[in-house]
Coordinates of C-alpha atoms in Angstrom, one line a residue:
M1 CA 38.2 -10.6 -18.6
A2 CA 38.3 -8.6 -21.8
S3 CA 38.1 -4.8 -21.5
N4 CA 37.4 -1.9 -23.9
F5 CA 39.8 0.3 -21.8
D6 CA 43.5 0.4 -22.3
S7 CA 44.2 0.9 -18.6
E8 CA 42.4 1.2 -15.3
E9 CA 43.1 5.0 -15.4
D10 CA 41.3 5.3 -18.7
E11 CA 38.3 3.5 -17.3
V12 CA 38.1 5.8 -14.3
Y13 CA 38.4 8.8 -16.6
L14 CA 35.7 7.8 -19.0
S15 CA 33.2 7.2 -16.2
D16 CA 34.0 10.3 -14.1
P17 CA 31.8 13.3 -15.1
A18 CA 34.1 15.6 -13.2
R19 CA 37.0 14.7 -15.6
N20 CA 35.2 13.7 -18.8
P21 CA 32.8 16.4 -20.2
N22 CA 31.0 13.8 -22.3
V23 CA 29.5 12.1 -19.2
P24 CA 26.4 13.9 -18.0
K25 CA 26.4 15.1 -14.4
T26 CA 23.9 13.5 -12.1
P27 CA 21.4 16.0 -10.9
S28 CA 20.7 16.3 -7.2
K29 CA 17.4 15.0 -6.0
D30 CA 15.6 16.6 -3.1
R31 CA 12.1 15.2 -3.6
P32 CA 10.4 12.2 -5.2
D33 CA 10.1 12.3 -9.0
F34 CA 8.0 9.5 -10.3
E35 CA 7.8 11.0 -13.8
H36 CA 11.6 10.6 -14.0
L37 CA 11.3 7.0 -12.9
R38 CA 8.6 6.4 -15.5
R39 CA 10.8 7.9 -18.3
V40 CA 13.8 5.7 -17.2
L41 CA 11.7 2.5 -17.2
M42 CA 10.2 3.4 -20.6
R43 CA 13.7 4.1 -21.9
E44 CA 12.8 7.7 -22.8
T45 CA 15.8 9.1 -21.0
T46 CA 19.3 8.2 -19.8
D47 CA 19.6 11.2 -17.6
G48 CA 20.4 10.7 -13.9
P49 CA 19.9 10.1 -11.1
V50 CA 19.5 6.4 -11.5
P51 CA 16.2 5.6 -9.8
F52 CA 16.3 3.2 -6.8
L53 CA 13.7 0.4 -6.8
E54 CA 12.9 -1.7 -3.8
L55 CA 9.6 -3.5 -4.5
A56 CA 9.1 -4.9 -1.0
A57 CA 10.8 -5.2 2.4
D58 CA 10.1 -7.1 5.5
P59 CA 8.5 -4.9 8.2
E60 CA 11.5 -5.5 10.5
I61 CA 13.7 -3.9 7.9
M62 CA 11.4 -1.0 7.3
S63 CA 11.3 -0.4 11.1
E64 CA 15.1 -0.5 11.3
V65 CA 15.4 2.0 8.5
T66 CA 12.8 4.4 9.6
G67 CA 12.9 4.0 13.4
V68 CA 9.1 3.5 13.3
S69 CA 8.0 0.7 15.7
F70 CA 5.8 -2.0 14.2
P71 CA 4.7 -5.3 15.8
A72 CA 5.7 -7.5 12.8
E73 CA 5.3 -10.8 14.6
R74 CA 1.8 -10.0 15.8
A75 CA 0.9 -8.8 12.3
R76 CA 2.0 -12.1 10.8
Q77 CA -0.2 -14.0 13.2
I78 CA -3.2 -11.8 12.4
F79 CA -2.7 -11.5 8.6
E80 CA -2.1 -15.3 8.2
D81 CA -5.4 -16.1 9.9
P82 CA -7.8 -17.3 7.1
T83 CA -10.7 -15.6 8.7
S84 CA -9.1 -12.2 8.9
A85 CA -9.1 -12.0 5.1
V86 CA -12.9 -12.0 4.9
D87 CA -13.8 -10.4 8.2
G88 CA -13.8 -6.7 7.9
S89 CA -14.9 -6.3 11.5
D90 CA -11.5 -7.4 12.8
A91 CA -10.4 -4.1 14.5
E92 CA -6.9 -5.3 15.3
A93 CA -6.3 -6.4 11.7
A94 CA -7.5 -3.0 10.5
E95 CA -5.3 -1.2 13.0
L96 CA -2.3 -3.2 11.9
G97 CA -3.1 -2.6 8.3
I98 CA -3.1 1.2 8.8
A99 CA 0.2 1.0 10.7
L100 CA 1.8 -1.1 7.9
M101 CA 0.7 1.5 5.3
N102 CA 2.2 4.3 7.4
L103 CA 5.4 2.3 7.8
S104 CA 5.6 1.8 4.0
L105 CA 5.1 5.5 3.4
E106 CA 7.9 6.4 5.9
F107 CA 10.2 3.7 4.3
S108 CA 9.7 5.1 0.8
K109 CA 10.5 8.7 2.1
A110 CA 13.5 7.5 4.1
L111 CA 15.0 5.7 1.1
G112 CA 14.2 8.5 -1.3
L113 CA 11.9 6.4 -3.5
D114 CA 9.7 7.9 -6.1
Y115 CA 6.8 5.7 -5.2
V116 CA 5.2 3.8 -2.3
T117 CA 4.1 0.2 -2.6
M118 CA 0.5 -0.5 -1.8
I119 CA -1.5 -3.8 -2.0
P120 CA -5.2 -4.2 -2.6
I121 CA -7.5 -5.7 0.0
V122 CA -9.1 -8.8 -1.6
P123 CA -11.3 -10.6 0.8
M124 CA -10.3 -14.1 -0.3
A125 CA -9.5 -16.7 2.3
K126 CA -6.2 -18.6 1.6
T127 CA -4.4 -21.6 3.2
R128 CA -3.1 -20.7 6.6
A129 CA 0.7 -20.3 6.5
Q130 CA 2.9 -22.2 9.0
L131 CA 4.5 -19.9 11.5
A132 CA 8.0 -20.8 12.8
R133 CA 10.7 -19.0 14.7
T134 CA 13.9 -18.9 12.6
G135 CA 17.3 -17.2 12.7
R136 CA 19.7 -16.6 15.6
G137 CA 20.4 -13.7 17.9
R138 CA 19.0 -10.5 16.7
E139 CA 18.0 -12.2 13.4
E140 CA 15.6 -14.5 15.2
T141 CA 12.0 -13.8 14.3
L142 CA 8.7 -15.4 13.6
R143 CA 8.3 -16.1 9.9
T144 CA 5.7 -17.5 7.6
W145 CA 6.1 -20.6 5.5
Q146 CA 3.6 -21.8 2.9
D147 CA 2.1 -25.3 3.2
L148 CA 3.3 -26.7 -0.1
H149 CA 1.5 -30.1 0.4
E150 CA -2.2 -29.3 0.8
G151 CA -4.3 -26.2 0.6
I152 CA -7.9 -25.4 1.3
I153 CA -9.1 -26.4 -2.2
T154 CA -8.0 -29.9 -3.0
S155 CA -11.1 -31.3 -4.6
R156 CA -14.2 -30.4 -6.7
E157 CA -16.3 -30.5 -3.5
E158 CA -14.0 -28.0 -1.7
Y159 CA -14.0 -25.8 -4.8
E160 CA -17.8 -25.7 -4.9
A161 CA -18.0 -24.9 -1.1
Y162 CA -15.4 -22.1 -1.3
R163 CA -16.6 -18.5 -1.0
W164 CA -15.3 -16.5 -3.9
P165 CA -15.4 -12.7 -3.3
A166 CA -17.7 -10.5 -5.3
L167 CA -15.8 -8.0 -7.4
E168 CA -17.4 -5.1 -5.5
E169 CA -15.8 -6.4 -2.3
V170 CA -12.3 -5.7 -3.5
S171 CA -11.1 -2.6 -1.7
F172 CA -8.7 0.0 -3.1
F173 CA -8.5 1.9 0.2
P174 CA -4.7 1.5 0.4
I175 CA -4.3 3.6 -2.8
D176 CA -6.7 6.3 -1.5
Y177 CA -4.9 6.3 1.9
A178 CA -1.5 6.8 0.3
A179 CA -2.8 9.4 -2.1
E180 CA -3.7 11.7 0.8
R181 CA -0.3 11.3 2.5
M182 CA 2.3 11.0 -0.2
P183 CA 4.8 13.9 -0.7
E184 CA 4.6 15.8 -3.9
G185 CA 6.1 13.9 -6.8
M186 CA 5.5 10.4 -5.4
E187 CA 3.0 8.0 -6.8
V188 CA 1.7 4.5 -5.9
M189 CA 3.4 1.4 -7.1
F190 CA 0.4 -1.0 -7.0
L191 CA 1.5 -4.6 -6.2
Y192 CA -0.7 -7.5 -7.2
V193 CA 0.8 -10.8 -6.1
G194 CA -0.2 -12.9 -9.1
I195 CA -2.6 -15.6 -10.3
F196 CA -0.1 -18.4 -10.0
E197 CA 0.8 -17.4 -6.5
D198 CA -2.8 -17.4 -5.5
L199 CA -3.4 -20.7 -7.1
K200 CA -0.5 -22.3 -5.4
Q201 CA -1.6 -20.9 -2.0
L202 CA -5.2 -22.1 -2.4
M203 CA -4.3 -25.6 -3.5
G204 CA -0.8 -26.3 -2.1
F205 CA 2.0 -26.8 -4.7
E206 CA 2.0 -30.6 -4.3
T207 CA -1.8 -30.9 -4.7
L208 CA -1.6 -28.5 -7.7
A209 CA 1.1 -30.7 -9.4
Y210 CA -1.0 -33.8 -9.0
A211 CA -4.2 -32.1 -10.2
T212 CA -2.5 -31.1 -13.5
A213 CA -2.8 -34.8 -14.4
D214 CA -5.7 -36.0 -12.2
D215 CA -8.2 -33.1 -12.5
P216 CA -7.0 -30.4 -14.9
E217 CA -10.6 -29.0 -15.1
L218 CA -10.5 -28.1 -11.4
I219 CA -7.4 -26.1 -12.1
D220 CA -9.0 -24.4 -15.0
D221 CA -12.0 -23.4 -12.9
I222 CA -9.9 -22.0 -10.1
L223 CA -7.8 -20.1 -12.6
E224 CA -11.0 -18.7 -14.2
Q225 CA -12.1 -17.3 -10.8
L226 CA -8.6 -15.9 -10.0
T227 CA -8.3 -14.3 -13.5
R228 CA -11.7 -12.6 -13.0
I229 CA -10.6 -11.1 -9.8
A230 CA -7.1 -10.1 -11.0
E231 CA -8.4 -8.4 -14.2
Y232 CA -10.9 -6.4 -12.3
T233 CA -8.5 -5.4 -9.5
V234 CA -5.5 -4.5 -11.7
G235 CA -7.8 -2.6 -14.2
L236 CA -9.3 -0.4 -11.5
A237 CA -6.0 0.1 -9.7
A238 CA -4.3 1.2 -12.9
A239 CA -7.0 3.7 -13.6
H240 CA -6.7 5.3 -10.2
P241 CA -5.1 8.8 -10.5
A242 CA -2.7 8.1 -7.7
T243 CA -1.3 5.0 -9.4
G244 CA 1.9 5.4 -11.2
A245 CA 2.7 1.8 -12.0
V246 CA 1.4 -1.7 -11.5
F247 CA 3.9 -4.5 -10.5
Y248 CA 2.3 -7.8 -11.4

């Protein structure tokens, strides 16, 4: 491989701030600094430290890092129930949701992140995922797998019968919750899964693929509904004073 350095020693020297005065020293970091992260992402600075980004992690990993116990398998069973997405009276789902937000906050603090990832509550039923136990030894766990063959909207009739959420039903409670508990300097990284991801989960990828030829108007109508919800949700989330960035 070609190199701009005459020797390995030259390369080490040029990258070592202790030996080369032209390399800026990396400042120490003792608290979150989202403004620095923003400036780095916008290419407004090259100063250190280099921000660490971890968009999402499985609950098992977050528990391992933080030492905070979380019933990940039970959460998957509850959250993947199509009725739990539209039934705000499910006390267990609400309790697990709060626990997951607390875990996310502790994970961000443990890793020294400048943000905490939060997801909106959109009461939209989706195709139930398949649950299967995978892995071996301590890696064995209950995981979710999308049904790529058939979803809950496969025809015009199912589309007409589907209950689309009203915009005022979308909840930004996770942002409010994090705003009251984040350490100084931290902001919310708002995560919206995406229109295509929702489309695929509603129809099933195989059904979606066939519909592009057999019934493209059905896809257009579903996309219109998903776009309406996404624009509203992302717009209000971005305007929230605790939101530092939107990952879409």
